[in-house]
């Protein structure tokens, strides 16, 4: 694909137009979330890099092979909003396809202060008016800092790739090209460090401990997390014949609880606790196996 004056003009026009396709650029305050300092709700913001609307966009560096015919045009990071425990940033990418078209676009931003990254894959469903765009999601507990465009990877429908990275990350004879544009957004939520500790499981109790077939059994567990909060608690019981009963617990006050349905207790036997898996809102997880931890192997119920 030729990348002379015509290609540069096309990309420059797209770089100027892409800004009009993003949601409102006004900073949107995050909703108050338990565990985050109150100041966070007023200071979550986004910054769009001015290079997106530059007058001229550099062409592919000489000597860099591009057999796909694809070409990256403009990139922008737009509005930010919070929904529950999710923080979302709207991103848009303009890419010129080759003869094989574009299958998907992978865009990555990086916080250089702590090397944390966040990515978004944009596909056909995210394409409109010459631009791939969508919401990039992360946790509301993501540590504060400036995220700068780090990588963009284009893949065509034949499996061919065109990879871009920042100039300082390029290595001699590697398969990456230098990003011709940049973009970024800033998180200011008062979170200093990432939550890397999974929730801790306390006791697990079942009631009643003995019941007739097709009876409901209530399972209650004590689970605690040090910062981002508990996301999931899944419990598995098995009887002596290997019949498994699983249930997902929901927060009920200070505890987590759920009811094993009548349809799950049709088979008689002694159902012992085999596994409890827990995770928090930053994706940290841990699996407790039967006999481990505070609940040991004496947590069971009997169906007669």
Tab-separated table of N, CA and C in Angstrom, residues 4 13 21 33 39 53 65 68 85 91 123 140 149 181 200 202 235 240 248 265 268 275 280 289 292 295:
chain	number	residue	atom	x	y	z
A	4	UNK	N	2.213	7.690	0.594
A	4	UNK	CA	2.724	9.018	0.260
A	4	UNK	C	1.780	10.093	0.720
A	13	UNK	N	-6.982	13.608	7.948
A	13	UNK	CA	-8.411	13.901	7.985
A	13	UNK	C	-9.109	13.057	9.039
A	21	UNK	N	-16.403	11.790	16.904
A	21	UNK	CA	-17.123	10.537	17.071
A	21	UNK	C	-17.105	10.029	18.501
A	33	UNK	N	-17.929	5.008	45.795
A	33	UNK	CA	-17.803	3.570	45.979
A	33	UNK	C	-17.171	3.306	47.334
A	39	UNK	N	-12.627	11.807	48.143
A	39	UNK	CA	-12.118	12.725	47.129
A	39	UNK	C	-12.143	12.104	45.744
A	53	UNK	N	-4.886	15.121	17.095
A	53	UNK	CA	-5.352	16.014	16.051
A	53	UNK	C	-4.197	16.786	15.411
A	65	UNK	N	9.122	-3.289	7.185
A	65	UNK	CA	8.304	-4.074	6.268
A	65	UNK	C	6.848	-4.057	6.690
A	68	UNK	N	0.969	-6.235	4.913
A	68	UNK	CA	-0.475	-6.382	5.116
A	68	UNK	C	-1.270	-5.304	4.399
A	85	UNK	N	-18.413	-1.062	40.438
A	85	UNK	CA	-16.982	-1.246	40.703
A	85	UNK	C	-16.158	-1.176	39.433
A	91	UNK	N	-12.476	4.629	24.049
A	91	UNK	CA	-11.316	4.724	23.165
A	91	UNK	C	-11.753	4.552	21.717
A	123	UNK	N	-13.660	-4.998	17.535
A	123	UNK	CA	-13.999	-5.862	16.406
A	123	UNK	C	-15.018	-5.192	15.491
A	140	UNK	N	-12.547	0.100	39.412
A	140	UNK	CA	-12.562	1.422	40.032
A	140	UNK	C	-11.417	1.547	41.032
A	149	UNK	N	-0.775	5.661	25.644
A	149	UNK	CA	-0.857	4.658	24.590
A	149	UNK	C	0.461	3.907	24.478
A	181	UNK	N	1.095	8.178	16.461
A	181	UNK	CA	0.276	9.092	17.269
A	181	UNK	C	0.343	8.642	18.720
A	200	UNK	N	-10.163	-13.576	52.151
A	200	UNK	CA	-9.869	-14.615	53.148
A	200	UNK	C	-11.169	-15.280	53.565
A	202	UNK	N	-13.467	-17.423	56.069
A	202	UNK	CA	-13.620	-17.801	57.474
A	202	UNK	C	-14.421	-19.087	57.555
A	235	UNK	N	-19.266	-22.363	46.343
A	235	UNK	CA	-19.074	-23.488	47.263
A	235	UNK	C	-19.488	-24.784	46.573
A	240	UNK	N	-20.646	-39.333	48.951
A	240	UNK	CA	-19.734	-40.461	48.822
A	240	UNK	C	-19.771	-41.117	47.442
A	248	UNK	N	-23.550	-20.551	44.431
A	248	UNK	CA	-22.855	-19.265	44.514
A	248	UNK	C	-23.488	-18.431	45.611
A	265	UNK	N	-31.024	-31.806	45.990
A	265	UNK	CA	-30.887	-32.735	47.130
A	265	UNK	C	-31.796	-33.952	46.974
A	268	UNK	N	-29.772	-39.203	48.240
A	268	UNK	CA	-29.361	-39.333	49.640
A	268	UNK	C	-27.842	-39.445	49.729
A	275	UNK	N	-14.774	-27.762	48.168
A	275	UNK	CA	-14.031	-26.622	47.637
A	275	UNK	C	-14.818	-25.336	47.811
A	280	UNK	N	-11.933	-11.232	44.452
A	280	UNK	CA	-12.301	-9.859	44.787
A	280	UNK	C	-12.503	-9.041	43.517
A	289	UNK	N	-9.532	-25.926	49.422
A	289	UNK	CA	-9.985	-27.296	49.225
A	289	UNK	C	-10.444	-27.907	50.538
A	292	UNK	N	-8.801	-28.025	54.188
A	292	UNK	CA	-7.894	-26.892	54.393
A	292	UNK	C	-8.603	-25.776	55.156
A	295	UNK	N	-12.528	-24.194	57.833
A	295	UNK	CA	-13.741	-25.012	57.833
A	295	UNK	C	-13.453	-26.505	57.934
